[in-house]
PDB file of C-alpha atoms in Angstrom:
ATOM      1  CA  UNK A 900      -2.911  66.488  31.315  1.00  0.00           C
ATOM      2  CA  UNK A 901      -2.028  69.775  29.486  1.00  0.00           C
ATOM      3  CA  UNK A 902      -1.233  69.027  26.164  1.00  0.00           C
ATOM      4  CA  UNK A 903      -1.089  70.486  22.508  1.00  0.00           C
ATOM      5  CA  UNK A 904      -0.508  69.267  19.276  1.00  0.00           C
ATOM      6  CA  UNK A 905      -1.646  69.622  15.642  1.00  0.00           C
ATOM      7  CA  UNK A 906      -2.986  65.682  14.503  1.00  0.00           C
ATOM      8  CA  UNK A 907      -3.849  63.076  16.920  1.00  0.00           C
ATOM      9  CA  UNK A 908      -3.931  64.543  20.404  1.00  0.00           C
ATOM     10  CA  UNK A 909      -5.641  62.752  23.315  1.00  0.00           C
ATOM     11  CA  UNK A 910      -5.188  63.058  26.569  1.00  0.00           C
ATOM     12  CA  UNK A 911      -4.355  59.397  27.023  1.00  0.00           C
ATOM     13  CA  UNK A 912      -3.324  58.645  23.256  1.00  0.00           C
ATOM     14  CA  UNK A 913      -3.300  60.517  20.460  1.00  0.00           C
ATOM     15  CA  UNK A 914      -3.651  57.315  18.350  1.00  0.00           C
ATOM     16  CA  UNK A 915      -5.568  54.192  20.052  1.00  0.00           C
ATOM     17  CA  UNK A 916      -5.085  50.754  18.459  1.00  0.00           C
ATOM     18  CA  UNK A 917      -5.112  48.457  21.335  1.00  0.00           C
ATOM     19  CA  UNK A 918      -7.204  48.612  24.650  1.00  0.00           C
ATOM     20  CA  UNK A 919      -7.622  51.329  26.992  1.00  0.00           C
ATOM     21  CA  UNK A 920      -9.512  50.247  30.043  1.00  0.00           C
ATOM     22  CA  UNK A 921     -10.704  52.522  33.153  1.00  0.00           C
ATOM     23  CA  UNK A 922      -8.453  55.215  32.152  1.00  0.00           C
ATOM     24  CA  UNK A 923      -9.295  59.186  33.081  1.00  0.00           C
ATOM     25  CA  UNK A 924      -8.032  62.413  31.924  1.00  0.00           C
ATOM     26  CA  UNK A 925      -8.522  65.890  32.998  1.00  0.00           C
ATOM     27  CA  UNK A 926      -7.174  68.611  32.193  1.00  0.00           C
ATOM     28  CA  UNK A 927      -6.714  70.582  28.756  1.00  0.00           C
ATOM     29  CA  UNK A 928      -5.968  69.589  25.030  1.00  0.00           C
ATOM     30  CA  UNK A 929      -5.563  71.880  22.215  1.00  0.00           C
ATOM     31  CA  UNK A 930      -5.051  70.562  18.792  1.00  0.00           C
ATOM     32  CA  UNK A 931      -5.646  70.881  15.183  1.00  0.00           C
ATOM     33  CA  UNK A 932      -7.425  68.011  13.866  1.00  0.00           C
ATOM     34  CA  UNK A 933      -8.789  64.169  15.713  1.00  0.00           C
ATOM     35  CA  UNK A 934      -8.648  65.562  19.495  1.00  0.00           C
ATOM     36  CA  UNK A 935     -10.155  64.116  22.188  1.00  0.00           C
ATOM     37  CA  UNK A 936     -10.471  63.583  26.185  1.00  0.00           C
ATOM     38  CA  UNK A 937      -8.825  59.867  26.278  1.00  0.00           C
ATOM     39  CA  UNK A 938      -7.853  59.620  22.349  1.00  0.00           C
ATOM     40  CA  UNK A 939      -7.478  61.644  19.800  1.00  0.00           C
ATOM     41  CA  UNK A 940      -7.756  58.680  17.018  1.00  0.00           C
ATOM     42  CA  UNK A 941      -9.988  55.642  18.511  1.00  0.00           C
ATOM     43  CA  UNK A 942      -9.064  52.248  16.560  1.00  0.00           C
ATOM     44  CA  UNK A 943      -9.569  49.988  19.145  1.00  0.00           C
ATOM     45  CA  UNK A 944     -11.654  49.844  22.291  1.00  0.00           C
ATOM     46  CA  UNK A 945     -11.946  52.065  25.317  1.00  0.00           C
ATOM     47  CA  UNK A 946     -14.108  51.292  27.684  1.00  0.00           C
ATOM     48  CA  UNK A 947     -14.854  52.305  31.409  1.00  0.00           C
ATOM     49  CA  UNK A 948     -13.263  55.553  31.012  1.00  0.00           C
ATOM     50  CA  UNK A 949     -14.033  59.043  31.563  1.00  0.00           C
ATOM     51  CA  UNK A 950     -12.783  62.824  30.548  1.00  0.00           C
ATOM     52  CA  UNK A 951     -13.452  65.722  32.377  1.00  0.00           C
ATOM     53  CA  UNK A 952     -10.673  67.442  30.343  1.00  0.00           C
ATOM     54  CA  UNK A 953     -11.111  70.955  28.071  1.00  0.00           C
ATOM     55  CA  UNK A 954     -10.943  70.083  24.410  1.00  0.00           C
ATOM     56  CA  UNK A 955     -10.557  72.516  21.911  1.00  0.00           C
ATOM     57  CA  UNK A 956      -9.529  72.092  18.088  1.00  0.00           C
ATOM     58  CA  UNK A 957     -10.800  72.762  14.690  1.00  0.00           C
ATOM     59  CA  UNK A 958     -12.509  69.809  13.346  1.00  0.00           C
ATOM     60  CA  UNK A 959     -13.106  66.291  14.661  1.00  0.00           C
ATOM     61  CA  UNK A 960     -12.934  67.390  18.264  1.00  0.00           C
ATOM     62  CA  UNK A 961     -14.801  65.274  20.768  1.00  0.00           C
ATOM     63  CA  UNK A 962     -15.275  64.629  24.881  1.00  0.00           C
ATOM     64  CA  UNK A 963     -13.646  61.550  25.140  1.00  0.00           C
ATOM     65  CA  UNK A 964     -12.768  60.890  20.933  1.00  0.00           C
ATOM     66  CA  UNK A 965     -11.889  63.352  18.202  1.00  0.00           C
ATOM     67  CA  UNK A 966     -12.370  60.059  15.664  1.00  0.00           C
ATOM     68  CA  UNK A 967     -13.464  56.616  16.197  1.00  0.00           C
ATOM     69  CA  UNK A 968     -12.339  55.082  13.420  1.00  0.00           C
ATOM     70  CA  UNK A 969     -12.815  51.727  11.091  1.00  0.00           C
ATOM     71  CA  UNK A 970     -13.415  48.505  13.675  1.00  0.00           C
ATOM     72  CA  UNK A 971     -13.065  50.877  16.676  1.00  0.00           C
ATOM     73  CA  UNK A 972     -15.297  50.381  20.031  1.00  0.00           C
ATOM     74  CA  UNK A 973     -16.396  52.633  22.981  1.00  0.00           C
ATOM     75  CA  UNK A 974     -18.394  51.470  25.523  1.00  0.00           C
ATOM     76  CA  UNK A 975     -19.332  52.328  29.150  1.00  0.00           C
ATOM     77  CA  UNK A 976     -17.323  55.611  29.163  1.00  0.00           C
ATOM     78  CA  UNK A 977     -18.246  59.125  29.420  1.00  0.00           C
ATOM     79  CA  UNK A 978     -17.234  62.725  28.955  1.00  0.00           C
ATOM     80  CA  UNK A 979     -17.717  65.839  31.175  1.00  0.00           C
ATOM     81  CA  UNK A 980     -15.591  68.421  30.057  1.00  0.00           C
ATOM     82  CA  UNK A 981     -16.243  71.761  28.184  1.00  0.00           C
ATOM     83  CA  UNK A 982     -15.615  70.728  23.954  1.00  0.00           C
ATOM     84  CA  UNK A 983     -14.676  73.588  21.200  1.00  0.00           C
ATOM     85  CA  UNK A 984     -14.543  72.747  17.564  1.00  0.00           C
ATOM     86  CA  UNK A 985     -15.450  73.904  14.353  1.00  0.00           C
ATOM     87  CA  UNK A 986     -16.469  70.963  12.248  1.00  0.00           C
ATOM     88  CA  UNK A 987     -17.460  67.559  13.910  1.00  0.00           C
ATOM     89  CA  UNK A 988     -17.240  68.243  17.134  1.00  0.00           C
ATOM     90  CA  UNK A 989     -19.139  66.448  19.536  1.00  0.00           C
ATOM     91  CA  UNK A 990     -19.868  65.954  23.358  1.00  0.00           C
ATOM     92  CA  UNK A 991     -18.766  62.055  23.315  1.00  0.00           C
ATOM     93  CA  UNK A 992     -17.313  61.606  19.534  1.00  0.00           C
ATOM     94  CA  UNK A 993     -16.680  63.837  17.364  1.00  0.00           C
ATOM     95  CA  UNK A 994     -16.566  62.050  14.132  1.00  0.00           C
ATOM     96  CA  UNK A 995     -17.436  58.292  13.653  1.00  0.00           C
ATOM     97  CA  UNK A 996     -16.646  55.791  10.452  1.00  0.00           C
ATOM     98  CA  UNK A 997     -19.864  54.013   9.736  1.00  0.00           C
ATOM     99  CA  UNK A 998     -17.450  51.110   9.445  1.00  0.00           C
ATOM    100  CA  UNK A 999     -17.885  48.141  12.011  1.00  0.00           C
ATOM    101  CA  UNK A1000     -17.104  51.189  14.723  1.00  0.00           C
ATOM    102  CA  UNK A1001     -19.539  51.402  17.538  1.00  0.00           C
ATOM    103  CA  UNK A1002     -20.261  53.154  21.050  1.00  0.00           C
ATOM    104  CA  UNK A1003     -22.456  51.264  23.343  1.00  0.00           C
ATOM    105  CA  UNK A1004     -23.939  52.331  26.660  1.00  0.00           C
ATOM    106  CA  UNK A1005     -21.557  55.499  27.344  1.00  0.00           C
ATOM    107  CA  UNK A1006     -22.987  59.232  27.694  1.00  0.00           C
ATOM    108  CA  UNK A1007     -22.044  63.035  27.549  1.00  0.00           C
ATOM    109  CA  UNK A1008     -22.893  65.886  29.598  1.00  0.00           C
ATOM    110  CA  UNK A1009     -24.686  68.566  27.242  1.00  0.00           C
ATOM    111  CA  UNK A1010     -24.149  70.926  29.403  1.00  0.00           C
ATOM    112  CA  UNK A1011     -20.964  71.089  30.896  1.00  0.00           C
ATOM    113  CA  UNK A1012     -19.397  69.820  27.230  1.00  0.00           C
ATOM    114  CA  UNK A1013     -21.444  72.853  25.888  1.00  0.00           C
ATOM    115  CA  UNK A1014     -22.471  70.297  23.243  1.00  0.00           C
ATOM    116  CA  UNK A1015     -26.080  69.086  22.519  1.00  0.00           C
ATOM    117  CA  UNK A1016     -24.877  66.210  20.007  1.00  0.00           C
ATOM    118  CA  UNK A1017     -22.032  63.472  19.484  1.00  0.00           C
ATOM    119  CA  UNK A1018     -21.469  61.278  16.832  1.00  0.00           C
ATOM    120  CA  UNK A1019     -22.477  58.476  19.197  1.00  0.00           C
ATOM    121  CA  UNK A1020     -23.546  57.752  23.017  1.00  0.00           C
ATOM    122  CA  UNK A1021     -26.390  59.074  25.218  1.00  0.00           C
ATOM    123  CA  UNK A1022     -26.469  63.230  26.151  1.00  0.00           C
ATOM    124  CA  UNK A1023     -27.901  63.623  29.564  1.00  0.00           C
ATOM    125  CA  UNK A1024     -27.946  67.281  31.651  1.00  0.00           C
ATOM    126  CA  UNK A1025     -25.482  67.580  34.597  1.00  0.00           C
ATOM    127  CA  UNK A1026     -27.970  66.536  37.054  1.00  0.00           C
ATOM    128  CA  UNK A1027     -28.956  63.624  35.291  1.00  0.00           C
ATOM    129  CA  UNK A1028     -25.403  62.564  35.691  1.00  0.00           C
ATOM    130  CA  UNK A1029     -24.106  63.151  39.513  1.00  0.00           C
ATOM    131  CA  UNK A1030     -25.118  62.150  42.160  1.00  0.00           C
ATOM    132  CA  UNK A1031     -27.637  59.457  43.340  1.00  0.00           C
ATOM    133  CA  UNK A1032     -30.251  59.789  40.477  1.00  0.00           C
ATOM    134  CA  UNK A1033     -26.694  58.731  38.147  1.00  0.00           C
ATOM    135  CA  UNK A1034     -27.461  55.208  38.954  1.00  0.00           C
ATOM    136  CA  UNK A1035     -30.581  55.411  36.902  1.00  0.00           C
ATOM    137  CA  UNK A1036     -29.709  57.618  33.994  1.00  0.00           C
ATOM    138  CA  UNK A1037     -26.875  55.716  32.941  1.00  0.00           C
ATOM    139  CA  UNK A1038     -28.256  52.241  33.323  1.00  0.00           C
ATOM    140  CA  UNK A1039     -24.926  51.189  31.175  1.00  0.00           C
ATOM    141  CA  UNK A1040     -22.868  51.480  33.826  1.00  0.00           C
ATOM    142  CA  UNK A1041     -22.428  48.764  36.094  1.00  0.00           C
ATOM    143  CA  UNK A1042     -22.823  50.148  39.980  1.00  0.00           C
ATOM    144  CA  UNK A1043     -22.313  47.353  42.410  1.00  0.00           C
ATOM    145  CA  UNK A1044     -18.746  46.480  40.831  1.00  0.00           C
ATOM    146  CA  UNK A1045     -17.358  49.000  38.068  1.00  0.00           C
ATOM    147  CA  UNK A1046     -18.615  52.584  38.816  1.00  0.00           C
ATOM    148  CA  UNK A1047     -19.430  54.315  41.943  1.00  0.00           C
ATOM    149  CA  UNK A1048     -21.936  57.342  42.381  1.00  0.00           C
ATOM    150  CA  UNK A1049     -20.711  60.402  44.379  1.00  0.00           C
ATOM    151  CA  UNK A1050     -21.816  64.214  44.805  1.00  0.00           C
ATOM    152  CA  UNK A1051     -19.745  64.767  41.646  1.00  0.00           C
ATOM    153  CA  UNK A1052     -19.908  62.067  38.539  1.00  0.00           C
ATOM    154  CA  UNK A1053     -19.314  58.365  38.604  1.00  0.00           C
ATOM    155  CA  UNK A1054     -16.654  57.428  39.648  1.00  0.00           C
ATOM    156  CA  UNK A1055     -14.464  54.045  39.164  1.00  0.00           C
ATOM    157  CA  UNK A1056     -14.127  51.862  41.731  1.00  0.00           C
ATOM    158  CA  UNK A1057     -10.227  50.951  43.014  1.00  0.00           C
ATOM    159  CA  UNK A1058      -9.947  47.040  41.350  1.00  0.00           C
ATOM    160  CA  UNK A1059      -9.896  45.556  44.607  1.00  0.00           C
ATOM    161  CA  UNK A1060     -13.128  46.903  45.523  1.00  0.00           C
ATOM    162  CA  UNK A1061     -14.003  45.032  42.261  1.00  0.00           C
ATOM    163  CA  UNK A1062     -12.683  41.402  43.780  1.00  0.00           C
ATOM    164  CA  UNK A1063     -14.911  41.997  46.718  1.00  0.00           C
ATOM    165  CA  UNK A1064     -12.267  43.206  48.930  1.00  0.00           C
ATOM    166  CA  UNK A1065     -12.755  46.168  51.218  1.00  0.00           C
ATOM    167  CA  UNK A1066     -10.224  48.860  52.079  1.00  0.00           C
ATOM    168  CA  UNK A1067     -10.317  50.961  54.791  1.00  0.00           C
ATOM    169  CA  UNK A1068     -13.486  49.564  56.361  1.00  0.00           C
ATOM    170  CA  UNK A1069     -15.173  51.919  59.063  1.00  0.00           C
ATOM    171  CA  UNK A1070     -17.946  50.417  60.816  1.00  0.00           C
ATOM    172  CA  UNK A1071     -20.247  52.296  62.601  1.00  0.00           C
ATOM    173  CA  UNK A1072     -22.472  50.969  65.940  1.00  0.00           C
ATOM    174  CA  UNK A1073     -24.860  52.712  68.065  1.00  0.00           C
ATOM    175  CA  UNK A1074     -23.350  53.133  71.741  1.00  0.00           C
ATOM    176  CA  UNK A1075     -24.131  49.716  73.203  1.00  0.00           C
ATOM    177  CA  UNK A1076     -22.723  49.182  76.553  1.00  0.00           C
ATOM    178  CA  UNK A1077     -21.975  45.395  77.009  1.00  0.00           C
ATOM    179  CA  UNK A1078     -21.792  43.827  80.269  1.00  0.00           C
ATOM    180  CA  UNK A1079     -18.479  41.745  80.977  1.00  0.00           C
ATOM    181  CA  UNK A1080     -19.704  37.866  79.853  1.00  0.00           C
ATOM    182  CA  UNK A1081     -22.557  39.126  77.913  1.00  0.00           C
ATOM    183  CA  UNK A1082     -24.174  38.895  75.182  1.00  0.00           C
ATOM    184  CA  UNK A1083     -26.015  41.021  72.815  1.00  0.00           C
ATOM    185  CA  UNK A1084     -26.917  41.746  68.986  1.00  0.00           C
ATOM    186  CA  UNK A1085     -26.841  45.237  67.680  1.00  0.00           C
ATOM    187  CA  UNK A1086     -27.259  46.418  64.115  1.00  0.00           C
ATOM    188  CA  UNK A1087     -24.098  47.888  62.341  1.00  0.00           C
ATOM    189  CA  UNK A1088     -23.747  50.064  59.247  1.00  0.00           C
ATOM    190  CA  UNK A1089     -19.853  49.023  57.356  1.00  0.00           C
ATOM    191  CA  UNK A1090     -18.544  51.347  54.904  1.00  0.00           C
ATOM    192  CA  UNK A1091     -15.652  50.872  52.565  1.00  0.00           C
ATOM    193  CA  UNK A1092     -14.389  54.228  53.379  1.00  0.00           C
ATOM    194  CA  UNK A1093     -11.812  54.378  49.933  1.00  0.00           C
ATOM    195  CA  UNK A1094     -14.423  53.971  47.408  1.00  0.00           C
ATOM    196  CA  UNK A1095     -17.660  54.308  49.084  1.00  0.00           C
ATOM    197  CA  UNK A1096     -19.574  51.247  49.616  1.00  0.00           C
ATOM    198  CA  UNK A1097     -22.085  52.910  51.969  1.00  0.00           C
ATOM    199  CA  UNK A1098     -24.055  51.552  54.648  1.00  0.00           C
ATOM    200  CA  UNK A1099     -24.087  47.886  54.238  1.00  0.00           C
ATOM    201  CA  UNK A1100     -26.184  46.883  57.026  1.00  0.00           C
ATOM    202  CA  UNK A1101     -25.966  43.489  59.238  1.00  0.00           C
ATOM    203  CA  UNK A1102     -25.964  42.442  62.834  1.00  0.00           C
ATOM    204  CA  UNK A1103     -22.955  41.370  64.405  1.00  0.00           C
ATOM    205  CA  UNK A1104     -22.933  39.737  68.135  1.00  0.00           C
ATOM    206  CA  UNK A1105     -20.517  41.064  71.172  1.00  0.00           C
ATOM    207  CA  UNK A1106     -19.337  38.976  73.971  1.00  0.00           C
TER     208      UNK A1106
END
């Protein structure tokens, strides 16, 4: 997304009153006042979504939220991307109502946002949030079914992966050569080869 505004500019929305649900923006944003990564104005929830987008305004500027409003929710998100701003401006939020709003279990990256505070979440370093050691720092995030670690950030998983489907299964075998009519057992590694379900190991048994 490339987008600019003066009020209310997000990426996804510049003003949020329903649900937004593993949503991701990148890009750049330039606005005025309440801009963020996913919304620019947060009264409702967003949740297992992520901004690696360039925000820049004056005042209540933020990764993923320039405001999260009155009864407004954030949880299991995060935000990557470099944030400018004069007045509240924040790696994750930039401004938050102290009423019933909240942001549970979702993080920033102090460095890449060039921000060491938000009005809410958890700042980590960029190596505290890619790769393997991700799985640890942001025990929020739910690995085995929501988010997926890679050499970059987390990433979401497709929804089927979510169902317990696999897509585009590779399976991988040492060289076994099988005589015609018999049998053996060899160890296999299967990986889901679209979102990176690695190395599931098992036997399997040729005839």
């Amino acid at each position: 997304a490339d987008i600019s505004g003066s009020t209310d500019v997000g990426g996804l929305v510049g003003d949020n009153d329903g649900t937004i649900e593993r949503a991701y923006v990148s890009g750049s944003l330039n606005g005025t006042s309440e801009v963020g990564g996913i919304a620019g104005d947060n009264g409702g929830l967003i949740e297992e979504s992520h901004s690696t987008a360039a925000v820049t305004g004056t005042r209540r500027v933020g990764g993923l939220v320039g405001l999260n409003n009155d009864n407004s929710t954030v949880e299991s998100s995060y935000a990557a991307g470099p944030v400018t701003g004069e007045s509240f401006a924040g790696g994750l939020i930039g401004k938050q109502r102290i009423y019933s709003s909240s942001v549970t279990g979702s993080y920033w990256d102090t460095q890449s946002t060039s921000q060491s505070s938000s009005a809410g979440g958890t700042g980590l370093t960029t190596a505290q949030m890619t790769g393997e050691v991700a799985r640890e720092n942001m025990p929020a995030f739910d690995f085995n079914k929501t988010w997926r670690v890679s050499d970059y950030y987390p990433l979401l998983r497709p929804v089927s992966a979510e169902s317990g489907s696999l897509d585009g299964v590779r399976v991988d075998t040492p060289s076994t050569n099988v005589a015609v009519g018999s049998t053996v057992t060899t160890p296999v590694q299967i990986e889901d080869v679209d979102v990176g379900v690695g190395a599931i190991e098992t036997t399997i048994t040729l005839t």
